[in-house]
mmCIF file of C-alpha atoms and ligand atoms in Angstrom:
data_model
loop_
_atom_site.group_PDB
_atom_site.id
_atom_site.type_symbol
_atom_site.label_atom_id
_atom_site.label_comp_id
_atom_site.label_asym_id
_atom_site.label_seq_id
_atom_site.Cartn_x
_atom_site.Cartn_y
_atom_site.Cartn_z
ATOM 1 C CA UNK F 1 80.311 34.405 118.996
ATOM 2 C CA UNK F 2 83.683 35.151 120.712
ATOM 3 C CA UNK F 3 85.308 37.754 119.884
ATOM 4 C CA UNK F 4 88.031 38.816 122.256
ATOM 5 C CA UNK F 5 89.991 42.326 122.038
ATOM 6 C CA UNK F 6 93.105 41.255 120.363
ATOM 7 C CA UNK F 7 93.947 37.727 119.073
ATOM 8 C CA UNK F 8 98.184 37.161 118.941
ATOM 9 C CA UNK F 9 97.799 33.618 118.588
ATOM 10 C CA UNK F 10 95.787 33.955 115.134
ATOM 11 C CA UNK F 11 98.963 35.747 113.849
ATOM 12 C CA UNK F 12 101.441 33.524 114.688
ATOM 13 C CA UNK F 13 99.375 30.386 113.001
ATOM 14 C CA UNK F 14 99.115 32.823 109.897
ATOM 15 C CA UNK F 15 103.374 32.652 109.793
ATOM 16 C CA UNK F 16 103.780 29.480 112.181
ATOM 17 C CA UNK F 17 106.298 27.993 109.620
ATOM 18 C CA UNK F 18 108.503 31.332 109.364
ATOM 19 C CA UNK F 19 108.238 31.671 113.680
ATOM 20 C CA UNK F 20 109.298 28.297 114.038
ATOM 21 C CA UNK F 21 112.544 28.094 111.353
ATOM 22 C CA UNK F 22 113.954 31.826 112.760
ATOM 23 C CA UNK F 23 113.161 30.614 116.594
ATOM 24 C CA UNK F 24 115.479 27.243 115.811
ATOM 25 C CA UNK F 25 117.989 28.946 113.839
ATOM 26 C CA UNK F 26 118.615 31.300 116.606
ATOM 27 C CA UNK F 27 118.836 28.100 119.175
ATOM 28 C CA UNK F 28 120.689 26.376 116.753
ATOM 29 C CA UNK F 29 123.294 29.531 116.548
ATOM 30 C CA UNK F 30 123.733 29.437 119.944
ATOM 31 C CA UNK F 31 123.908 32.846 120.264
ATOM 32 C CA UNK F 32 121.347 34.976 122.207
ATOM 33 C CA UNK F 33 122.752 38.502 122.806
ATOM 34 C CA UNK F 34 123.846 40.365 119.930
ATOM 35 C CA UNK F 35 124.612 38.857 116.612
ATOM 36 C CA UNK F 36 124.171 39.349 113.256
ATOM 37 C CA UNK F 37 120.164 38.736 113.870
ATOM 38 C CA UNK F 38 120.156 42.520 115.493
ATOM 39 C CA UNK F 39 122.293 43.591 112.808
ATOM 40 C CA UNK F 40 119.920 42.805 109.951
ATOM 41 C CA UNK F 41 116.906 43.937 111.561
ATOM 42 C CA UNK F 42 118.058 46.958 112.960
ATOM 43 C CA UNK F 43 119.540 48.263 109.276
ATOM 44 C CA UNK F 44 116.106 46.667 107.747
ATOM 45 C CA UNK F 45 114.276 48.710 109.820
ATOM 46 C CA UNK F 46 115.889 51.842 109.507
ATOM 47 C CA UNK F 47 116.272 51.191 105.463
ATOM 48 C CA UNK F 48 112.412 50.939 105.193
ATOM 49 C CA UNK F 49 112.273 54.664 107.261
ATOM 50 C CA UNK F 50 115.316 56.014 105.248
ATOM 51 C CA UNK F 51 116.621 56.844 108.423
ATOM 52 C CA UNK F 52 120.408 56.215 109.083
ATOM 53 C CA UNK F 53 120.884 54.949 112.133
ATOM 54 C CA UNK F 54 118.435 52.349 114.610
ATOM 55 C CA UNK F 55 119.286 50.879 117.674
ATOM 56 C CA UNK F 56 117.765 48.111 119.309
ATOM 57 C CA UNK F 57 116.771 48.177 122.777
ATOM 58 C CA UNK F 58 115.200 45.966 125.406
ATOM 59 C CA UNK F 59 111.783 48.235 125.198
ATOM 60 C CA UNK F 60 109.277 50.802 123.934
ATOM 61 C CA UNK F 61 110.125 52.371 127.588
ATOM 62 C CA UNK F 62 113.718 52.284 127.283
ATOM 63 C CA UNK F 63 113.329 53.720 123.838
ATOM 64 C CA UNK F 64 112.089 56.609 125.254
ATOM 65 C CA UNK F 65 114.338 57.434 127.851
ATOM 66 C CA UNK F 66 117.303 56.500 126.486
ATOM 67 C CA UNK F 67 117.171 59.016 123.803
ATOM 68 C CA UNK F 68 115.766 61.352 125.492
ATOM 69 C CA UNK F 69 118.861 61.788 128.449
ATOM 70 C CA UNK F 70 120.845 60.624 125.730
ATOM 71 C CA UNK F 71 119.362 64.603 123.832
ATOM 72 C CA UNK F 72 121.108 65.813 127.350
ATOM 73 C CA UNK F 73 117.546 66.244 129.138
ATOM 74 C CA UNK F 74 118.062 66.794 133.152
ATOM 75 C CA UNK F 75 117.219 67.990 136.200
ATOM 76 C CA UNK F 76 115.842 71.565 135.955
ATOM 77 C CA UNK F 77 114.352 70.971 132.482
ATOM 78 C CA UNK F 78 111.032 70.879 131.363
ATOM 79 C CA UNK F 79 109.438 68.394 128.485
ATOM 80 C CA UNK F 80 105.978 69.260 127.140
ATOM 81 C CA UNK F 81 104.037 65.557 126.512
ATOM 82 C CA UNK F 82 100.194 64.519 126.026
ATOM 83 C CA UNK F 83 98.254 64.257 128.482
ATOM 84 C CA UNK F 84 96.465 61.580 126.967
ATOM 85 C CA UNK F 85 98.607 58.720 126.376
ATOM 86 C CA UNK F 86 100.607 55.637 127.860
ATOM 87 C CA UNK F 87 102.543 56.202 130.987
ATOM 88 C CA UNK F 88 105.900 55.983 129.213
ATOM 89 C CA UNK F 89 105.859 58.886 127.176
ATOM 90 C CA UNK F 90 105.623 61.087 130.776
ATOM 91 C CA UNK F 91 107.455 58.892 132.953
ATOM 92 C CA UNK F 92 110.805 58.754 130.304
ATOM 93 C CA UNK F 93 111.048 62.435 131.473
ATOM 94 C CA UNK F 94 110.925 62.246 135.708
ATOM 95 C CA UNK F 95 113.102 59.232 134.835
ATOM 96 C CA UNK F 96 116.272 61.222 133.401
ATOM 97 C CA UNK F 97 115.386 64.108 136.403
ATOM 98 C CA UNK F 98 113.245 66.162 134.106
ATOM 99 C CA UNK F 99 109.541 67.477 134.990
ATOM 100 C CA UNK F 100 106.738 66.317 132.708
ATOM 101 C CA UNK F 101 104.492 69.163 131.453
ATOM 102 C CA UNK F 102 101.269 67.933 129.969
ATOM 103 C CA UNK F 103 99.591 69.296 126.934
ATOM 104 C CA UNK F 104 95.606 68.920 126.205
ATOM 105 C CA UNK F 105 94.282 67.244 122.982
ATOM 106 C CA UNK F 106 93.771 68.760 119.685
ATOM 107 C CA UNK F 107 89.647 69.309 119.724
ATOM 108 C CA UNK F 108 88.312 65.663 117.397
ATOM 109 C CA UNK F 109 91.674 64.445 117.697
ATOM 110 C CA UNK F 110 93.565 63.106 120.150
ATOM 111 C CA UNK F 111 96.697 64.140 119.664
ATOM 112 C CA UNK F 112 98.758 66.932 121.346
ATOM 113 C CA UNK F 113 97.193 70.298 120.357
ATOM 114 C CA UNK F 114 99.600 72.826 118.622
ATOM 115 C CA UNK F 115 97.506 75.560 119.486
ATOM 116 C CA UNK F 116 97.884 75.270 123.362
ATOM 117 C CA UNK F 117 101.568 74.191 122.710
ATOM 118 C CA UNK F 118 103.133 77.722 123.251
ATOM 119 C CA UNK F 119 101.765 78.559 125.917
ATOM 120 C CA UNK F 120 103.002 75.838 127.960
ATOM 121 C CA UNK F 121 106.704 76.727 126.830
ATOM 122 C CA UNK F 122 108.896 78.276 129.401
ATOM 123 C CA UNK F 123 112.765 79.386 129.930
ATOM 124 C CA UNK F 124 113.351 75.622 131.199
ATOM 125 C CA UNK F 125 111.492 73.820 128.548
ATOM 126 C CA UNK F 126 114.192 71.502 126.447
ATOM 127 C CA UNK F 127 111.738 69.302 124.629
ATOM 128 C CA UNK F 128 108.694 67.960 122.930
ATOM 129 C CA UNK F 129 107.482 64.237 122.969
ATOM 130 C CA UNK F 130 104.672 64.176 120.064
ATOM 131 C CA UNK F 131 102.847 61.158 120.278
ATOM 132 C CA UNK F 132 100.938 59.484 117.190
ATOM 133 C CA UNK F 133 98.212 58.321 119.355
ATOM 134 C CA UNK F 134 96.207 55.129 118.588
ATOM 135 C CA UNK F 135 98.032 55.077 115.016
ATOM 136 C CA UNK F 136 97.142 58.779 113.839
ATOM 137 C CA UNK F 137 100.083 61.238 113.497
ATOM 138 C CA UNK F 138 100.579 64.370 115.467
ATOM 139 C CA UNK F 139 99.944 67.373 113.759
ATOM 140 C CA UNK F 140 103.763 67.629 112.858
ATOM 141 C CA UNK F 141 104.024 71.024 110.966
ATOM 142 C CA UNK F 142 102.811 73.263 113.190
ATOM 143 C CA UNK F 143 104.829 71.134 116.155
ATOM 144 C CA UNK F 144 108.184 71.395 114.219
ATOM 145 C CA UNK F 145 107.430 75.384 113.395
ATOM 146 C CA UNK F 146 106.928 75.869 117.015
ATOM 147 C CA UNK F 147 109.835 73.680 118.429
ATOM 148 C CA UNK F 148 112.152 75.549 115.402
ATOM 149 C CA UNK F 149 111.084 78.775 116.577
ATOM 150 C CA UNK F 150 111.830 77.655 120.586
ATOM 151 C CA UNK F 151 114.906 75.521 119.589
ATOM 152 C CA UNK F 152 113.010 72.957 121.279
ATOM 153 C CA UNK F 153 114.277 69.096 120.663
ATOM 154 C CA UNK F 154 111.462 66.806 119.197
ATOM 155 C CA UNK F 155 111.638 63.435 120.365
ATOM 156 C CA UNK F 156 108.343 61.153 118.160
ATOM 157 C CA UNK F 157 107.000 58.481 120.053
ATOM 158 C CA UNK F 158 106.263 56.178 117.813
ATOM 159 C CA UNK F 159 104.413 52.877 120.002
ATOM 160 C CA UNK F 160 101.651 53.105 118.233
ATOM 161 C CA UNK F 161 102.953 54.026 114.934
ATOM 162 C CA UNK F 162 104.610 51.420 113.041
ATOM 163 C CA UNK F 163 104.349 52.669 109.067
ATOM 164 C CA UNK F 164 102.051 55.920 110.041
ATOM 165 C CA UNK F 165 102.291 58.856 107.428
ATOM 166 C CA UNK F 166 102.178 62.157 108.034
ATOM 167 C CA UNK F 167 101.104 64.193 104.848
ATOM 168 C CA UNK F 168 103.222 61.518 102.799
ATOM 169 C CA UNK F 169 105.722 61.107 106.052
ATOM 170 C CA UNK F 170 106.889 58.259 107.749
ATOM 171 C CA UNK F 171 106.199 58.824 112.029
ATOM 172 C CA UNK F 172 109.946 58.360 113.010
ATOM 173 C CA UNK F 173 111.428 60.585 110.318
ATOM 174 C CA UNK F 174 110.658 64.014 111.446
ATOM 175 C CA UNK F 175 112.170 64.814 114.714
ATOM 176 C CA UNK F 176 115.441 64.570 116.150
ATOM 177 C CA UNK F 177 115.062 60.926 117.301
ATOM 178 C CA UNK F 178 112.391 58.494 117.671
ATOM 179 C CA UNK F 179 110.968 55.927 119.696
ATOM 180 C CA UNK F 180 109.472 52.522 118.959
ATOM 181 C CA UNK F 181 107.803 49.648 120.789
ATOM 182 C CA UNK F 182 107.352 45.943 119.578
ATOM 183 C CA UNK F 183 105.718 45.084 122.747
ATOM 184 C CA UNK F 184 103.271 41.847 121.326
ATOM 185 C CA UNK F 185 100.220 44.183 120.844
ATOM 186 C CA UNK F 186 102.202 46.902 118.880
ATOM 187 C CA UNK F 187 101.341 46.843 114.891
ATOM 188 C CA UNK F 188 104.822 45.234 115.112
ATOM 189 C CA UNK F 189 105.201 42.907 117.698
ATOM 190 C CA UNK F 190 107.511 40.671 119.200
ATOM 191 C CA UNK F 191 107.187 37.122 121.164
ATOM 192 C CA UNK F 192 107.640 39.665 124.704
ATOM 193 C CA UNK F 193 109.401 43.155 125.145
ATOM 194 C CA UNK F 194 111.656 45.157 122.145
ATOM 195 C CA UNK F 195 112.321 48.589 121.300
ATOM 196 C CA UNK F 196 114.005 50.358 118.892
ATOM 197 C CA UNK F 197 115.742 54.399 118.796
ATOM 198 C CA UNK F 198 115.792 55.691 114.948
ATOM 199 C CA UNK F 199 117.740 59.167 114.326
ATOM 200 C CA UNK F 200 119.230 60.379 111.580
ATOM 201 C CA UNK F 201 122.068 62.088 114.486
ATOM 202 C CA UNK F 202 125.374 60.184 113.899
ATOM 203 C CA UNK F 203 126.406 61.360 117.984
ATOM 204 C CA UNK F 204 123.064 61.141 118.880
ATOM 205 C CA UNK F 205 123.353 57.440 117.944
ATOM 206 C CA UNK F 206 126.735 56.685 119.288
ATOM 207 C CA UNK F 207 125.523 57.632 122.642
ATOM 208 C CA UNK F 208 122.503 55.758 122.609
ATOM 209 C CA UNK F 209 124.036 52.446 121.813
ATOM 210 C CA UNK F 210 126.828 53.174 124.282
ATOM 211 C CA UNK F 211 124.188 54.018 127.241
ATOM 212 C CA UNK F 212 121.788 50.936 126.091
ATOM 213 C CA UNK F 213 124.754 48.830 126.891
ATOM 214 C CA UNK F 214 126.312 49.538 129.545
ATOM 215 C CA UNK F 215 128.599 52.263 127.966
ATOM 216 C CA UNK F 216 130.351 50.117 125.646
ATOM 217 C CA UNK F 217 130.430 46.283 126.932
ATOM 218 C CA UNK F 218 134.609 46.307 126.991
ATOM 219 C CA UNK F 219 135.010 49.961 127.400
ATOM 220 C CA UNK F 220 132.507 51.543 129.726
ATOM 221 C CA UNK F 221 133.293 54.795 128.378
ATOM 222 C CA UNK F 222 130.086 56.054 129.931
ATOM 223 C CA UNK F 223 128.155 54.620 132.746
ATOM 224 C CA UNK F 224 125.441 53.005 131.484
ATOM 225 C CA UNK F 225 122.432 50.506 131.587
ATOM 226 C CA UNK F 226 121.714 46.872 130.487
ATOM 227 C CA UNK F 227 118.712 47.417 127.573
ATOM 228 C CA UNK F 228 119.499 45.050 124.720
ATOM 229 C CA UNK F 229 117.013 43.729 122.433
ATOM 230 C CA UNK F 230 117.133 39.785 122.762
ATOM 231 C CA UNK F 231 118.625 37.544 119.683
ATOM 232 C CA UNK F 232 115.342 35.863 119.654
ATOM 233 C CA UNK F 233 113.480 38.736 119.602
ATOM 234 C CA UNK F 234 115.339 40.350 116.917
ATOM 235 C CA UNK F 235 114.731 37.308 114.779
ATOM 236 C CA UNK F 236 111.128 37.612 115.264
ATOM 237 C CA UNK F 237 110.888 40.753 114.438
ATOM 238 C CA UNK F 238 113.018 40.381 111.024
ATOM 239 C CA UNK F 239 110.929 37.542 110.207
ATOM 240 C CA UNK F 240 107.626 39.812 110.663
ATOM 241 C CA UNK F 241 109.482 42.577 109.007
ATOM 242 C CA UNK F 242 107.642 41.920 105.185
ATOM 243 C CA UNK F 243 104.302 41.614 106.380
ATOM 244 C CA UNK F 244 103.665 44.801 108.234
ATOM 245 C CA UNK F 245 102.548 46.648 105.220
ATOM 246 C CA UNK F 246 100.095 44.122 104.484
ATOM 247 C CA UNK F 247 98.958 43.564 108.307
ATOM 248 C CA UNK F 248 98.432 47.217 108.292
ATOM 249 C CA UNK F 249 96.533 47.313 105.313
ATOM 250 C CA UNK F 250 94.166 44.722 106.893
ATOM 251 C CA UNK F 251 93.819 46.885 109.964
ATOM 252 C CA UNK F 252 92.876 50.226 107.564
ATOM 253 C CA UNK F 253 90.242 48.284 105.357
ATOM 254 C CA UNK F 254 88.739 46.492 108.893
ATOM 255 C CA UNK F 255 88.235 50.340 110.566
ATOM 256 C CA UNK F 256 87.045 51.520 107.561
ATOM 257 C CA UNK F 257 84.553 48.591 107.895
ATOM 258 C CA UNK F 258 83.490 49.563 110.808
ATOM 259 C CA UNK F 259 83.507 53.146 110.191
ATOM 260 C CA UNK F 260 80.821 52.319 107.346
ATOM 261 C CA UNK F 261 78.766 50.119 109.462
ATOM 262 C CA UNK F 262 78.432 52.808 112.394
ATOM 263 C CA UNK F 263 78.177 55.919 110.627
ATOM 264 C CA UNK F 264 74.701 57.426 112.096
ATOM 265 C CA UNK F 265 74.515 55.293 114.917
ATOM 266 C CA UNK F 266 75.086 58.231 117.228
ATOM 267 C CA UNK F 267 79.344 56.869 118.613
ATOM 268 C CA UNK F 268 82.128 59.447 117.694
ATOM 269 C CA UNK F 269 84.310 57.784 115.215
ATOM 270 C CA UNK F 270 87.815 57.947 114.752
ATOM 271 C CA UNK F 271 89.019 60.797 112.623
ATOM 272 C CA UNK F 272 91.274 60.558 110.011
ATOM 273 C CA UNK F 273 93.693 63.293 109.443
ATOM 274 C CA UNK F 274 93.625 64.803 106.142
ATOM 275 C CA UNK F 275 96.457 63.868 104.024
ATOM 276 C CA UNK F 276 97.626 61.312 106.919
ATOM 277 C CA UNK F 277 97.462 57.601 106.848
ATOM 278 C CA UNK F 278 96.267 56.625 110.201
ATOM 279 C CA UNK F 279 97.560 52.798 111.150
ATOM 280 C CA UNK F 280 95.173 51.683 113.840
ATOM 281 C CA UNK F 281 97.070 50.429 116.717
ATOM 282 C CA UNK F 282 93.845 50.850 118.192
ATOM 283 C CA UNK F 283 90.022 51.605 116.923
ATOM 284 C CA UNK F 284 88.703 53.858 119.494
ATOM 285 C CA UNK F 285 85.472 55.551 119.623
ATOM 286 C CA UNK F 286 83.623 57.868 122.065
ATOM 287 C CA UNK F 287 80.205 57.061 123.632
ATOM 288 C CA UNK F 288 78.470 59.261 126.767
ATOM 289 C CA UNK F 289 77.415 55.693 127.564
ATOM 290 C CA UNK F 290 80.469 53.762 127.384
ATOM 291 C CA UNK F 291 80.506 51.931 130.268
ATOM 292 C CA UNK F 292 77.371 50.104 129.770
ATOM 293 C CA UNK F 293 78.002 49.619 125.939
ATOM 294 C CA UNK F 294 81.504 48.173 127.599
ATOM 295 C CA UNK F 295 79.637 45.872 129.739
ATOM 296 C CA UNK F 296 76.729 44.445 126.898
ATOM 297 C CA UNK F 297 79.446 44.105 124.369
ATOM 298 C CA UNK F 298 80.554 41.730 127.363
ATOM 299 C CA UNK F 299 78.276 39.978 127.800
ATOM 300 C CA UNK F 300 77.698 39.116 124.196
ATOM 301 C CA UNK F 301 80.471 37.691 123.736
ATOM 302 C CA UNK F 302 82.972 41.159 122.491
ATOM 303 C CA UNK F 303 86.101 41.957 124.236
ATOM 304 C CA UNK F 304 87.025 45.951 124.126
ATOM 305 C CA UNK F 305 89.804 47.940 126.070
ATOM 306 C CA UNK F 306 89.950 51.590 127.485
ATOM 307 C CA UNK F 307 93.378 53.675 126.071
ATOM 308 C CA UNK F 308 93.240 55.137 128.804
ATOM 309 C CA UNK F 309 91.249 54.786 131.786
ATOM 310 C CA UNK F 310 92.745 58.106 133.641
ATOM 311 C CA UNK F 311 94.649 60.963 131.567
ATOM 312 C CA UNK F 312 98.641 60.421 132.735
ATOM 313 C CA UNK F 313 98.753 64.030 134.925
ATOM 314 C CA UNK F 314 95.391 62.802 136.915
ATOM 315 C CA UNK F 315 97.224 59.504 137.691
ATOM 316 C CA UNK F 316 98.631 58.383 141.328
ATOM 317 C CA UNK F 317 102.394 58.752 140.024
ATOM 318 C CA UNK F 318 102.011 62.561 139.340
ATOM 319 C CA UNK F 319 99.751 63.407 142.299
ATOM 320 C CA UNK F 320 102.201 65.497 143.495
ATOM 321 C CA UNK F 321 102.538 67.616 140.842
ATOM 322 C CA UNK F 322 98.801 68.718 142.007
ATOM 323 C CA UNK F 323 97.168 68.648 138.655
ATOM 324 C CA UNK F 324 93.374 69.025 137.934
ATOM 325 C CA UNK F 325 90.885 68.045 135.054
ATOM 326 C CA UNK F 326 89.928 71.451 134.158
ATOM 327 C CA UNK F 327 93.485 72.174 132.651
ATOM 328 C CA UNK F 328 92.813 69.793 129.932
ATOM 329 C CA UNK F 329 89.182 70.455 129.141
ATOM 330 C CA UNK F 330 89.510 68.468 126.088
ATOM 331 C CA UNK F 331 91.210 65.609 126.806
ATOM 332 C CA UNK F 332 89.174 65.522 129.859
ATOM 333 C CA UNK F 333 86.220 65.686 128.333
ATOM 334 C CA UNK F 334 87.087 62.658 126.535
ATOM 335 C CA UNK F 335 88.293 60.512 129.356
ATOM 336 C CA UNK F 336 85.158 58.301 130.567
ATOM 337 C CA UNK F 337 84.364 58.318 126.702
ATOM 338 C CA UNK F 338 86.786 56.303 125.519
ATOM 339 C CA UNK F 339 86.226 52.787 123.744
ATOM 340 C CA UNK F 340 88.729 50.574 122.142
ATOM 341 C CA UNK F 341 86.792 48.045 119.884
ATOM 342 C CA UNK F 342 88.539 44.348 118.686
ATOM 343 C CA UNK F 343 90.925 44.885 115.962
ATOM 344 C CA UNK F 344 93.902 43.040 114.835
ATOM 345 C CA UNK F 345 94.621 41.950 111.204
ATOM 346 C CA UNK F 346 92.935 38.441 111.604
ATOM 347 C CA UNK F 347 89.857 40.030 112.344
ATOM 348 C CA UNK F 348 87.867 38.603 109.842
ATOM 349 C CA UNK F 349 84.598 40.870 108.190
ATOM 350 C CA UNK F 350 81.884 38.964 109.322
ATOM 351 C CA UNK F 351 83.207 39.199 113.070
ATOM 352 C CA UNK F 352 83.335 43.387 112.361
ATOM 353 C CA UNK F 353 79.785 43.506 111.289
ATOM 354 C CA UNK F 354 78.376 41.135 114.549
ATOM 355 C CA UNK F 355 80.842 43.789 116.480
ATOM 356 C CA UNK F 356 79.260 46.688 114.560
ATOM 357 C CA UNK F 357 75.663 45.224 115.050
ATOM 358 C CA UNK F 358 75.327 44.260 118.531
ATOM 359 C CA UNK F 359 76.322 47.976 119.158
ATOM 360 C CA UNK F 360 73.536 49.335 117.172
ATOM 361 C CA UNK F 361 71.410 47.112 118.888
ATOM 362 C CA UNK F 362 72.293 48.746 122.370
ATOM 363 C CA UNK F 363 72.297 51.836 120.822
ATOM 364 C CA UNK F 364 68.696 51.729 119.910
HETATM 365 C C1 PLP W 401 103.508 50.762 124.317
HETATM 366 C C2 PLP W 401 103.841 52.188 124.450
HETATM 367 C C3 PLP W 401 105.071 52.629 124.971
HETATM 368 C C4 PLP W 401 106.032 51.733 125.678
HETATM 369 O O1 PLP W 401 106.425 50.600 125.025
HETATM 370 P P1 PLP W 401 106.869 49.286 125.836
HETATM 371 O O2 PLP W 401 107.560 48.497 124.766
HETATM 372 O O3 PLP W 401 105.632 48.635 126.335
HETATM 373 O O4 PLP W 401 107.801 49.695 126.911
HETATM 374 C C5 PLP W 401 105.354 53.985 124.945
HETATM 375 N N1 PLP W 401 104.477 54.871 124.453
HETATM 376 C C6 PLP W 401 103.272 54.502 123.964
HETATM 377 C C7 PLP W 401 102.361 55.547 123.438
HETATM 378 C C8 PLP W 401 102.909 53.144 123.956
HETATM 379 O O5 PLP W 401 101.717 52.795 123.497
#
């Protein structure tokens, strides 16, 4: 059997039809930047958060650091981020002059931990970037307490988070502004690269549309940069709009699958936050062995992923902020555990139980 680590072609056969008629009406519109395409998706999108405002943007990257300089973060400020995560949600921060400051992991989760969140907070710190890692929220309460009590802005990023719930709560709802990514792997993907900025901050908003585009296309009010969200893209992403609840659905009942089939067999699963709905970008689990389990899955046939190979502070692009290992024991700890087993929606059962058995066979 083949089974490789994510399959985009088996979604777009599932809606070829609906692809296909949104892809020719937008070449048969003739119009590829702006348009009424953005228009509907972008108030879609923020209707099914109950959020007021979204703006489309060119990225999941752009996302981020558009809002955030668009919050007024600088040089000489300081924004506390994971340590564990996907380069973006550091390098948004260095990009608008800021300095990153990396948090360690929540112990079982992997998440930023709220308990070693104070400490890290100095005179210069501005911000927060909570990440809902892998598709499992952040623990937001005690976050939000801490940034109230710090008047610290909260920016979510929300790549891997598409319909996430935190105690009831939508990821994208709870901090100042929020970041999105329908890169093609995302829960909610596009046919290449889109973003999307939701805040319920009517200024906040303004600005962010302004920046993303060029500072106002006639007026240049601002100085800005070029980060649209194509036509086509934004007619993709309408047209996929309906069936993310049911795409995530599939991804919930396929983890829990695989979560039933390898309970006992000795890998650290992926926890489930009480009260949370955890979306499963990704279905990672732990093993002291991983690289050889990597390597047999392999070679039977079983494409996996590491999220992520190095935690962001250890990486080449922040060696000169001299970090070590030891000031994330957690997350650190984690590092050369990491797995990321196949899952997409069109995963079908029988695939998660060959998946599930060929592990317990190198297992035992
Ligand atoms: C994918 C991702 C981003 C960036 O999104 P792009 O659309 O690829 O620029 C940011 N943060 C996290 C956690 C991501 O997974």
């Amino acid at each position: 059997m083949h089974i490789p680590f994510v399959d985009l072609h088996a979604q777009y056969l599932s809606i070829q039809a609906e692809i296909d008629r949104a892809i020719r009406q937008v070449l048969e519109g003739g119009q590829f930047i702006g348009g009424r395409w953005l228009e509907e998706f972008s108030e879609a999108f923020a209707r099914l958060h109950g959020v007021r405002h979204c703006i489309p943007v060119a990225n999941g990257t752009d996302a981020l650091y558009i809002s955030l300089k668009m919050l007024g973060i600088g040089p000489g400020d300081e924004v506390i981020t994971p340590a564990l995560s996907w380069i973006s949600s550091a390098s948004c921060i260095s990009q608008c002059g800021a300095t990153p400051v990396f948090a360690d992991c929540e112990p079982g989760y992997y998440t930023l931990d709220p308990a070693r969140l104070e400490a890290l907070i100095t005179p210069r710190t501005r911000a927060l970037i909570p990440v809902h890692l892998y598709g499992q929220p952040a623990d937001m309460d005690p976050i939000l307490e801490i940034a109230r009590r710090h008047q610290l802005l909260v920016l979510e990023d929300c790549a891997q988070a598409h319909l996430s719930r935190y105690k009831g709560q939508l990821c994208g709802t709870m901090g100042h502004a929020a970041a999105f990514s329908f890169y093609p792997t995302k829960n909610l993907g596009a046919l290449g690269d889109a973003g999307c900025i939701l805040t319920n901050d009517a200024a906040l908003a303004e600005k962010c549309r302004l920046f993303a585009n060029m500072g106002g296309v006639k007026t240049h009010q601002i100085e800005g940069i070029n980060s649209r969200m194509d036509t086509l893209q934004a007619a993709i992403l309408l047209t996929k709009l309906p069936h993310l609840p049911r795409w995530t659905e599939s991804r919930i009942r396929l983890s829990q699958r695989y979560s039933e089939l390898l309970a006992g067999s000795g890998l650290q699963l992926p926890p489930v936050r009480e009260g949370c709905t955890h979306t499963y970008h990704l279905y990672v689990v732990r093993s002291r062995q991983r690289d050889a389990l990597k390597a047999y899955l392999e070679s039977k046939g079983i494409g996996t992923a590491l999220h992520y190979p190095s935690l962001l502070p250890l990486l080449p692009a922040y060696a000169h902020l001299r970090h070590t290992p030891e000031e994330y024991p957690v997350a650190a700890g984690y590092q050369q555990d990491l797995l990321s087993l196949p899952l997409y929606p069109e995963l079908t059962k029988q695939e998660i139980v060959y998946i599930a058995e060929t592990i317990i066979e190198f297992l035992t």
